[in-house]
Tab-separated table of C-alpha atoms in Angstrom:
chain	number	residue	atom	x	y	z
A	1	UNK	CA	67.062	-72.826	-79.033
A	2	UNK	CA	65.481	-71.407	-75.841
A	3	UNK	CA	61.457	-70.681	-76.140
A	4	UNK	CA	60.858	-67.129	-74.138
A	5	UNK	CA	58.527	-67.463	-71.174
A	6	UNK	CA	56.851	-64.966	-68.988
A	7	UNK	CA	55.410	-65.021	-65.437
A	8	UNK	CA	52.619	-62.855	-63.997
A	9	UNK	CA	51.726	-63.254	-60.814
A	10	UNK	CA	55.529	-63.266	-59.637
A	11	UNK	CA	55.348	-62.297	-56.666
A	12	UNK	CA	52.970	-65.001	-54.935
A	13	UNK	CA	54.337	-68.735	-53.941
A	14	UNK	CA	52.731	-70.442	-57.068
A	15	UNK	CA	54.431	-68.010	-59.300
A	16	UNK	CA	58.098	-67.949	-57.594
A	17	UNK	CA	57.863	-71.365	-57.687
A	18	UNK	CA	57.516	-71.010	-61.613
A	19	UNK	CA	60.561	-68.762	-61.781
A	20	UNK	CA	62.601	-71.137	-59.275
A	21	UNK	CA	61.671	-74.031	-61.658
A	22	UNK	CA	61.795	-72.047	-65.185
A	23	UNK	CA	64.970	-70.515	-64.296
A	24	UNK	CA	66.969	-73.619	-64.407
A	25	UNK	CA	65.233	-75.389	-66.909
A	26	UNK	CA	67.507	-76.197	-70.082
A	27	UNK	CA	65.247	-75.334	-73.089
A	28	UNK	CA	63.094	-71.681	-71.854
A	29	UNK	CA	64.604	-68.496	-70.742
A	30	UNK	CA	62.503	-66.247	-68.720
A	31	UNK	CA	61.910	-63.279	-70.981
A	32	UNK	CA	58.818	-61.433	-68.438
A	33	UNK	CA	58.005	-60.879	-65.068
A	34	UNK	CA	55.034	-59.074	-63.905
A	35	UNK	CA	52.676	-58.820	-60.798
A	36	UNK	CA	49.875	-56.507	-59.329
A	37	UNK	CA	51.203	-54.206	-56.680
A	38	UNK	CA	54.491	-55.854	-56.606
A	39	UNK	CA	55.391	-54.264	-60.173
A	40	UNK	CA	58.169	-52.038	-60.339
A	41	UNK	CA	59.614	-53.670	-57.460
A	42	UNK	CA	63.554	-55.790	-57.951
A	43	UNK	CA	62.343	-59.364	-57.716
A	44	UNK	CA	64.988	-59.482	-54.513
A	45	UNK	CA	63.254	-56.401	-52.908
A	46	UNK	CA	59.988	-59.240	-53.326
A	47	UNK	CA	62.014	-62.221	-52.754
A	48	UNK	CA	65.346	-61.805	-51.487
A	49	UNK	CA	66.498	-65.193	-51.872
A	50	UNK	CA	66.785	-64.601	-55.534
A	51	UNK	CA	69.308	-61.874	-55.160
A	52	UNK	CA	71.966	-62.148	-57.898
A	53	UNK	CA	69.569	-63.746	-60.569
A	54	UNK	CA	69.679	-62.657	-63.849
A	55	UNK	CA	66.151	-62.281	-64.873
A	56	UNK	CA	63.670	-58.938	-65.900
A	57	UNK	CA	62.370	-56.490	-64.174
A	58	UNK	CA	59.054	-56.962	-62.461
A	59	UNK	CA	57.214	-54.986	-64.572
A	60	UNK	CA	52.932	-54.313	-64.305
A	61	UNK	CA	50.534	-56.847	-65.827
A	62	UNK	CA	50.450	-55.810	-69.175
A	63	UNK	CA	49.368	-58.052	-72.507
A	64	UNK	CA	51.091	-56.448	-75.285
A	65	UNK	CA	54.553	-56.603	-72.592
A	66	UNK	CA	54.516	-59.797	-72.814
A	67	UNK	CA	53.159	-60.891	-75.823
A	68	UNK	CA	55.907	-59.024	-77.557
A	69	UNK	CA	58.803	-61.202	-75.545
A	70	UNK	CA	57.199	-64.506	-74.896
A	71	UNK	CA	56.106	-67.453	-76.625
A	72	UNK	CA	54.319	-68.870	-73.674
A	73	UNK	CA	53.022	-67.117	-70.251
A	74	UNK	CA	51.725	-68.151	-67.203
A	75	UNK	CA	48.900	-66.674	-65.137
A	76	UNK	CA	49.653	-67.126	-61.391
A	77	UNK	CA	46.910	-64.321	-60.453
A	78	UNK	CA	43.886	-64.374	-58.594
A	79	UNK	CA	40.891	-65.421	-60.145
A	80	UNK	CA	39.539	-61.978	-60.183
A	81	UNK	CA	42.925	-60.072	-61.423
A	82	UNK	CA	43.515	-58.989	-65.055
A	83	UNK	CA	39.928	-61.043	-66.704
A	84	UNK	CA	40.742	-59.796	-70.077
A	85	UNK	CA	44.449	-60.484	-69.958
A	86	UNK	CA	43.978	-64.457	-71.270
A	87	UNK	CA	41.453	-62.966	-74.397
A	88	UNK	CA	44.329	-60.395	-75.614
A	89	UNK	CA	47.337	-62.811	-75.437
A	90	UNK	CA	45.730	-65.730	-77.018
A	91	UNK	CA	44.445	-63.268	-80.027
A	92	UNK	CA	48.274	-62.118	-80.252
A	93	UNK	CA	49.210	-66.152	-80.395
A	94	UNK	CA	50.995	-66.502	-76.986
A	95	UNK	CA	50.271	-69.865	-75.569
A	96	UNK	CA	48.685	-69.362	-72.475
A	97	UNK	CA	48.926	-71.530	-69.139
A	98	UNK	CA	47.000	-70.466	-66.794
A	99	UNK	CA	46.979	-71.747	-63.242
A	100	UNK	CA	44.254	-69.708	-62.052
A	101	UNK	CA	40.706	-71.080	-61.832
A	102	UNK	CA	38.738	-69.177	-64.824
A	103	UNK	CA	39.392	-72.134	-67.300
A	104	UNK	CA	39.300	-75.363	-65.438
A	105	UNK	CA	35.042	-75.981	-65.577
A	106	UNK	CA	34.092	-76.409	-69.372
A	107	UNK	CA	30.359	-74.887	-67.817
A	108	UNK	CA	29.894	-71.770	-67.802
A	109	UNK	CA	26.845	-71.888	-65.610
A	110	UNK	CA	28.961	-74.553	-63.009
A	111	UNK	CA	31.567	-71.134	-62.639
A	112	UNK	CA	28.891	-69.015	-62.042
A	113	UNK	CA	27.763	-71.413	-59.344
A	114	UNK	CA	31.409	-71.950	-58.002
A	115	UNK	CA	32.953	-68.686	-57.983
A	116	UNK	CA	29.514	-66.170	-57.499
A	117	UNK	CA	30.104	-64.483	-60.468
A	118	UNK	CA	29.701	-64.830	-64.272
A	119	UNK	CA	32.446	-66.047	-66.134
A	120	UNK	CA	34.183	-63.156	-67.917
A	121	UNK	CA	35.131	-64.642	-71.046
A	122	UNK	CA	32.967	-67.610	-71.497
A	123	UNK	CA	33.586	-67.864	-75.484
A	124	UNK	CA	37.073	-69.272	-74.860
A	125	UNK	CA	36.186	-71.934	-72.575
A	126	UNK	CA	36.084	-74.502	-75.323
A	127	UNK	CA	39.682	-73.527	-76.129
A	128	UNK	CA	40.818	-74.502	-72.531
A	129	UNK	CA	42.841	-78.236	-72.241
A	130	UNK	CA	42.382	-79.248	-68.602
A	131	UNK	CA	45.847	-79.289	-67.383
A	132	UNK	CA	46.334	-83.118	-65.607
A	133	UNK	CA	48.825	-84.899	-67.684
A	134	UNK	CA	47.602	-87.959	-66.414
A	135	UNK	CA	44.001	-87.593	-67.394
A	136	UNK	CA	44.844	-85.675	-70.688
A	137	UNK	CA	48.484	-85.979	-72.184
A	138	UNK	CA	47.383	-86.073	-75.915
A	139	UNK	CA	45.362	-83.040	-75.568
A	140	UNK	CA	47.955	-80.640	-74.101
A	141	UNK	CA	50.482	-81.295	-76.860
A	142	UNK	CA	48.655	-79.175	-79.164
A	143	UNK	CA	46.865	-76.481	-76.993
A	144	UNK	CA	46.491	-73.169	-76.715
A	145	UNK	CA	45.458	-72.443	-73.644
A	146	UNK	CA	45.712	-74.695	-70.547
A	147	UNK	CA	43.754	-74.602	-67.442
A	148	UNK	CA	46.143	-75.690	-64.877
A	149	UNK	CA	44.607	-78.163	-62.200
A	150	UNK	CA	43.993	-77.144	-58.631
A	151	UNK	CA	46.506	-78.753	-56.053
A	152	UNK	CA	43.064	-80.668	-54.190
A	153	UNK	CA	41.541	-82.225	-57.528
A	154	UNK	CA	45.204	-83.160	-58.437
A	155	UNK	CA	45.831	-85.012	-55.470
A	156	UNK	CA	42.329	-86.450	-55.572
A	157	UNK	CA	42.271	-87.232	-58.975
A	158	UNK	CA	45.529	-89.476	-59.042
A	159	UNK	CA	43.919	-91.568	-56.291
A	160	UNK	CA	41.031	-91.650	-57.273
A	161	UNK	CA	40.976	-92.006	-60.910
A	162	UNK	CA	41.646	-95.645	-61.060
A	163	UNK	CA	39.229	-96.416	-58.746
A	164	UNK	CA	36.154	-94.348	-60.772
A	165	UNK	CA	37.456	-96.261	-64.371
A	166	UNK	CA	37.101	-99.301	-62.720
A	167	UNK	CA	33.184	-99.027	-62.804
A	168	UNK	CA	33.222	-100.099	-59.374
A	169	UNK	CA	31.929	-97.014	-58.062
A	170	UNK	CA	29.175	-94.556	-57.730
A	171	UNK	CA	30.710	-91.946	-55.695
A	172	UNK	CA	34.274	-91.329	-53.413
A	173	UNK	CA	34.648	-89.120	-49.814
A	174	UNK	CA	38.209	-87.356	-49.878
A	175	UNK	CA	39.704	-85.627	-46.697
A	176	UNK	CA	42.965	-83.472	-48.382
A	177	UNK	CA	45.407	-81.611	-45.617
A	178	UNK	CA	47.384	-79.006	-47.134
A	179	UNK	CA	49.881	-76.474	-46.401
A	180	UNK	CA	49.537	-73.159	-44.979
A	181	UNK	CA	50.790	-71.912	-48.768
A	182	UNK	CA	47.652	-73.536	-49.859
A	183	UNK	CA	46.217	-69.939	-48.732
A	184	UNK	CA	48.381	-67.770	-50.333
A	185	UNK	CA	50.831	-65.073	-49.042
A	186	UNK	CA	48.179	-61.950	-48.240
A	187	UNK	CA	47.960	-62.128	-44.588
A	188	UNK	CA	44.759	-63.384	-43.224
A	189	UNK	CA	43.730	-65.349	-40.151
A	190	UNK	CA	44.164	-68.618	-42.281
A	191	UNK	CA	47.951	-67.934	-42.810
A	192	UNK	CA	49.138	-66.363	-39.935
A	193	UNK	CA	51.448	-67.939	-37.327
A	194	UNK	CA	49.474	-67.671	-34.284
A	195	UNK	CA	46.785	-68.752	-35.884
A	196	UNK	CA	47.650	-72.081	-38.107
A	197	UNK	CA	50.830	-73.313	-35.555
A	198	UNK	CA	49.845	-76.437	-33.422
A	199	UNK	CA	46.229	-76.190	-34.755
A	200	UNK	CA	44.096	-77.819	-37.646
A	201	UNK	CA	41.134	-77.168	-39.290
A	202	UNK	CA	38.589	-78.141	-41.572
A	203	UNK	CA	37.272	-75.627	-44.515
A	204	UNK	CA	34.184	-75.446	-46.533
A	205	UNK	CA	32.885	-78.349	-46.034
A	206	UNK	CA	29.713	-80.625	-46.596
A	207	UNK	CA	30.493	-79.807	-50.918
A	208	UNK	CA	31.024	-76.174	-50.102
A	209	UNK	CA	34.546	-75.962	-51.249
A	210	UNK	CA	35.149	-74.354	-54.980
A	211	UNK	CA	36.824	-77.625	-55.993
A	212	UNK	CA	34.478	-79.860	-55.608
A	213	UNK	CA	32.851	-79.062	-59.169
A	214	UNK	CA	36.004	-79.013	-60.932
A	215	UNK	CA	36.320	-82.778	-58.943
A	216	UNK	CA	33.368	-83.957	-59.907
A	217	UNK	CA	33.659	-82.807	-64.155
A	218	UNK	CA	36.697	-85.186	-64.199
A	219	UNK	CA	35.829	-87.769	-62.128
A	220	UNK	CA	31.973	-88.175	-63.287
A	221	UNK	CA	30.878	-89.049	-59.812
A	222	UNK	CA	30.024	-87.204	-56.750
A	223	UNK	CA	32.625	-86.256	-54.140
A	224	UNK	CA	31.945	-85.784	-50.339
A	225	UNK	CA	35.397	-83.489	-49.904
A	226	UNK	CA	36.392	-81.810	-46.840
A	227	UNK	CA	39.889	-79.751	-47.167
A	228	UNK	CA	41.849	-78.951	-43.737
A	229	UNK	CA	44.390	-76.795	-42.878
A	230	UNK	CA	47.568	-77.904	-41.411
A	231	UNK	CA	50.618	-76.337	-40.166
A	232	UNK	CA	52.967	-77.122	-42.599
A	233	UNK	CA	54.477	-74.639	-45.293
A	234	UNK	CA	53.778	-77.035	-48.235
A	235	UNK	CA	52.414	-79.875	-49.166
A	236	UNK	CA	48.946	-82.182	-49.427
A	237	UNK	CA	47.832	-85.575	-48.405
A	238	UNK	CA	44.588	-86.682	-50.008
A	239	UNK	CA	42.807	-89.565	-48.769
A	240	UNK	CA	40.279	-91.189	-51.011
A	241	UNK	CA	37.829	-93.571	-49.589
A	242	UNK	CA	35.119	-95.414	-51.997
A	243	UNK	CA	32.950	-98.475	-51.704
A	244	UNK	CA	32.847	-100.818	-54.224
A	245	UNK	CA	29.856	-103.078	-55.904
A	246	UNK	CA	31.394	-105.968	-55.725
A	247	UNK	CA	34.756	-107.094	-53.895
A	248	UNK	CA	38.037	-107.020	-54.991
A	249	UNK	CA	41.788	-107.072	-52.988
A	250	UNK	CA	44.668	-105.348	-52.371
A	251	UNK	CA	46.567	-107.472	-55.011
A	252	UNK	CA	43.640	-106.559	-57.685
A	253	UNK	CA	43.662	-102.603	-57.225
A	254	UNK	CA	47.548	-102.543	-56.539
A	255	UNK	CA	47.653	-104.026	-60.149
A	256	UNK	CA	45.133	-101.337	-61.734
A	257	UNK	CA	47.156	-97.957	-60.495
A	258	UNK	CA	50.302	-100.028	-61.263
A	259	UNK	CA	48.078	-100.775	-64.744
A	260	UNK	CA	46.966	-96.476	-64.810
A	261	UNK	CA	50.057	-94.969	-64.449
A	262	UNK	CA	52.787	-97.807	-65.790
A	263	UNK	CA	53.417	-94.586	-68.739
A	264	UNK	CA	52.785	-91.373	-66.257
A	265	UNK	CA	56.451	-90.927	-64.685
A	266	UNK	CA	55.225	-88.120	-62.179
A	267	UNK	CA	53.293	-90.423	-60.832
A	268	UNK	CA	55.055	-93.104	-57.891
A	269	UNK	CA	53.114	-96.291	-57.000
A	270	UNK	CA	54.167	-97.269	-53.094
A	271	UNK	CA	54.186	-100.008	-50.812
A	272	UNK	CA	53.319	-97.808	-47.807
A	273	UNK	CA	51.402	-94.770	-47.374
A	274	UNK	CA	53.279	-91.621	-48.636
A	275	UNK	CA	54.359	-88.965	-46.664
A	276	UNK	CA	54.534	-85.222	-48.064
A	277	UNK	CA	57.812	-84.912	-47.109
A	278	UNK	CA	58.500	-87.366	-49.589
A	279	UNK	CA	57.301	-85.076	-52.367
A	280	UNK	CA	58.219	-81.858	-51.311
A	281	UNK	CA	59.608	-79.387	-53.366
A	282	UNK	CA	58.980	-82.174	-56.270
A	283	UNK	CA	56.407	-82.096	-59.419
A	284	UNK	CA	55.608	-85.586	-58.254
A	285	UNK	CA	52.812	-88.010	-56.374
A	286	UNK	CA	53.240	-90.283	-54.350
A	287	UNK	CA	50.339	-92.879	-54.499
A	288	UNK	CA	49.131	-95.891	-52.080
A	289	UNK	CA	46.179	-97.933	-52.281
A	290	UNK	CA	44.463	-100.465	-50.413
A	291	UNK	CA	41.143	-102.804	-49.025
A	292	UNK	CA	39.058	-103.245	-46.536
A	293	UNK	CA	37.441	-105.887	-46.389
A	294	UNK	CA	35.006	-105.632	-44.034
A	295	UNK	CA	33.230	-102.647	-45.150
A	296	UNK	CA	34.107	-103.656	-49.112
A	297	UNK	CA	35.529	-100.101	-49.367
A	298	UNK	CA	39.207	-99.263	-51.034
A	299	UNK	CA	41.131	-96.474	-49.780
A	300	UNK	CA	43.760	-94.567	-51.718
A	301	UNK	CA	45.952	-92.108	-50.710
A	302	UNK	CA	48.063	-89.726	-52.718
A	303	UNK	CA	51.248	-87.057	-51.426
A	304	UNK	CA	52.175	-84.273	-53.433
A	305	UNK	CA	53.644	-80.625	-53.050
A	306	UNK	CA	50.278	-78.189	-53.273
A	307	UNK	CA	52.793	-75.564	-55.064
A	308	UNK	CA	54.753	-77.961	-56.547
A	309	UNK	CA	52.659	-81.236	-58.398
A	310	UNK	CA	50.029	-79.135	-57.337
A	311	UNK	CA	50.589	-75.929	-59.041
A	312	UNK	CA	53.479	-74.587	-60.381
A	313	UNK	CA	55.683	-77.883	-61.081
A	314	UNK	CA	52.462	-79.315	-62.969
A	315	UNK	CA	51.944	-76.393	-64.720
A	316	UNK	CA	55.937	-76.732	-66.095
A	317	UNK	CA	55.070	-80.401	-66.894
A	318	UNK	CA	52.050	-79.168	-68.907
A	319	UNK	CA	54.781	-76.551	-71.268
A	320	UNK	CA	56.944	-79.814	-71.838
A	321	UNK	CA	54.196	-81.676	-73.862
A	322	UNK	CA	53.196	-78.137	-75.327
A	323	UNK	CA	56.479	-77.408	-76.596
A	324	UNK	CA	57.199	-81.092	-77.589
A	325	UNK	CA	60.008	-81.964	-75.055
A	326	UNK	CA	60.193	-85.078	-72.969
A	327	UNK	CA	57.797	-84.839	-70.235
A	328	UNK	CA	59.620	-84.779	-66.669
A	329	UNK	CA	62.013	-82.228	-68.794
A	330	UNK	CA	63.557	-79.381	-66.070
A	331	UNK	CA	60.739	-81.164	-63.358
A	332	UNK	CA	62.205	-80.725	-59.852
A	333	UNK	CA	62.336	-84.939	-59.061
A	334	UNK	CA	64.149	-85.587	-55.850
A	335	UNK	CA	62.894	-83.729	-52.717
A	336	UNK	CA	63.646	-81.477	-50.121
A	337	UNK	CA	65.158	-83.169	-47.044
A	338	UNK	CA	65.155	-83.071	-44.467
């Protein structure tokens, strides 16, 4: 038996990426499609590469649409689209996953801070599961509604994680690069060819990014993050540097990510740095780690897809321990090459 799914937000990269994923996986049929301006739209008119597939119309962002057809949807829509959409499918018991960014701080006041506005439905926050397998697998298996990670605290996370449980350390600097998709498909001077080709840049820095407080709730230290813009369609390389109290080695911390994620299968350990080309197109990391000695400091770095282990392919990941199937279920593994 298939479980019915629905998509809004179809017609940005997170949420195509959620129908290119969904539509071959072996246990949900896609049952709803919806988007903003997009609706009314074929899905090949929006994305011709999907001519020929058998799937709905794209139909407008509507809660009683899709909580008719669907047992679960995903949100792939700005932060400020549809705010009582979440409220009205939830009360009509759809499972909601929502890879937007209204349920990923459990503080109310920490959104407010983050995002410049109140939060619009601040009752339900306590309902929300924070979407990183890795950090909460038990959790997600029974919930309701699931704030899907952003694609910089995912990367971040995974190499930093076992470096914060260690007890080692009071606080971590991580540089992330990410893809041009990172910015979405409006047209702005952050995504447009002239612009991003043979140039980089750094964004929001000095703690200014929106991130860095859903960073710091899950890692329970302080993060000095600066993001930068590369030009590459997808994918993210976080590197994680952190000083420890006392010293340890290479051997030692190899051991405790090989220790933290011996049971987490999206989650590689290498011998050599990762690079996103390894991951792309895949719901996986990629994860290195090492010491220096001389300044006592370890440094960890972590690939993955920003739309893929960073959005979308996560959020899939998440549905499989919702809906009781084996984790890495319908999970794009092996990646795009060359």
């Amino acid at each position: 038996m298939q479980t019915p799914i629905g998509i809004a937000g179809v017609s940005g990269y997170t949420g195509v990426e959620l129908l290119r994923i969904l539509s071959a996986h072996p246990h949900v049929r896609v049952s709803a499609l919806s988007a903003g301006a997009s609706a009314g739209k074929p899905l090949d008119a929006i994305w011709p590469g999907f001519a020929g597939l058998d799937v709905p119309a794209v139909e407008p962002l509507d809660a009683a649409t899709l909580a008719a057809r669907c047992a679960v949807v995903f949100l792939a829509l700005p932060h400020s689209a549809a705010p009582t959409l979440v409220p009205e499918l939830l009360d009509a018991g759809v499972r909601v996953i929502d890879l937007g960014t209204r349920f990923r701080l459990r503080d109310p006041s920490a959104y407010a801070r983050s995002y410049g506005h109140p939060h619009p439905c601040p009752e339900r926050l306590p309902e929300a599961v924070y979407g990183l397998p890795e950090a909460h697998r038990g959790a997600l298996r029974d919930a309701r509604l699931v704030a899907n990670p952003g694609c910089y605290p995912t990367a971040t996370a995974i190499a930093a994680m076992p470096l914060v449980e260690s007890g080692a350390v009071d606080w971590i600097v991580a540089d992330c690069l990410s893809g041009v998709s990172g910015a979405g498909r409006s047209p702005g001077p952050r995504n447009l060819y002239c612009e991003v080709q043979e140039s980089a840049v750094a964004y929001h820095a000095a703690g200014r990014h929106r991130h860095v407080a859903e960073m710091e709730q899950l890692l329970g230290v302080p993060v000095s993050f600066t993001p930068h813009l590369v030009p590459m369609r997808r994918g993210m390389l976080a590197t994680v540097t952190a000083r420890f109290k006392t010293p340890t080695t290479r051997e030692a911390l190899r051991e405790r990510f090989a220790a933290r994620y011996a049971d987490h299968p999206a989650v590689t350990l290498r011998d050599t740095p990762p690079a996103t080309a390894d991951v792309r197109g895949t719901a996986r990391a990629h994860v290195f780690v090492d010491w220096d000695d001389e300044r006592g400091a370890a440094v960890a770095i972590c690939a993955i897809d920003n739309i893929g282990k960073g959005a979308a392919g996560q959020a899939v990941h998440n549905m499989n321990l919702m809906l009781g199937l084996p984790e890495t279920t319908g999970l794009p593994w092996l990646p795009l090459l060359p």
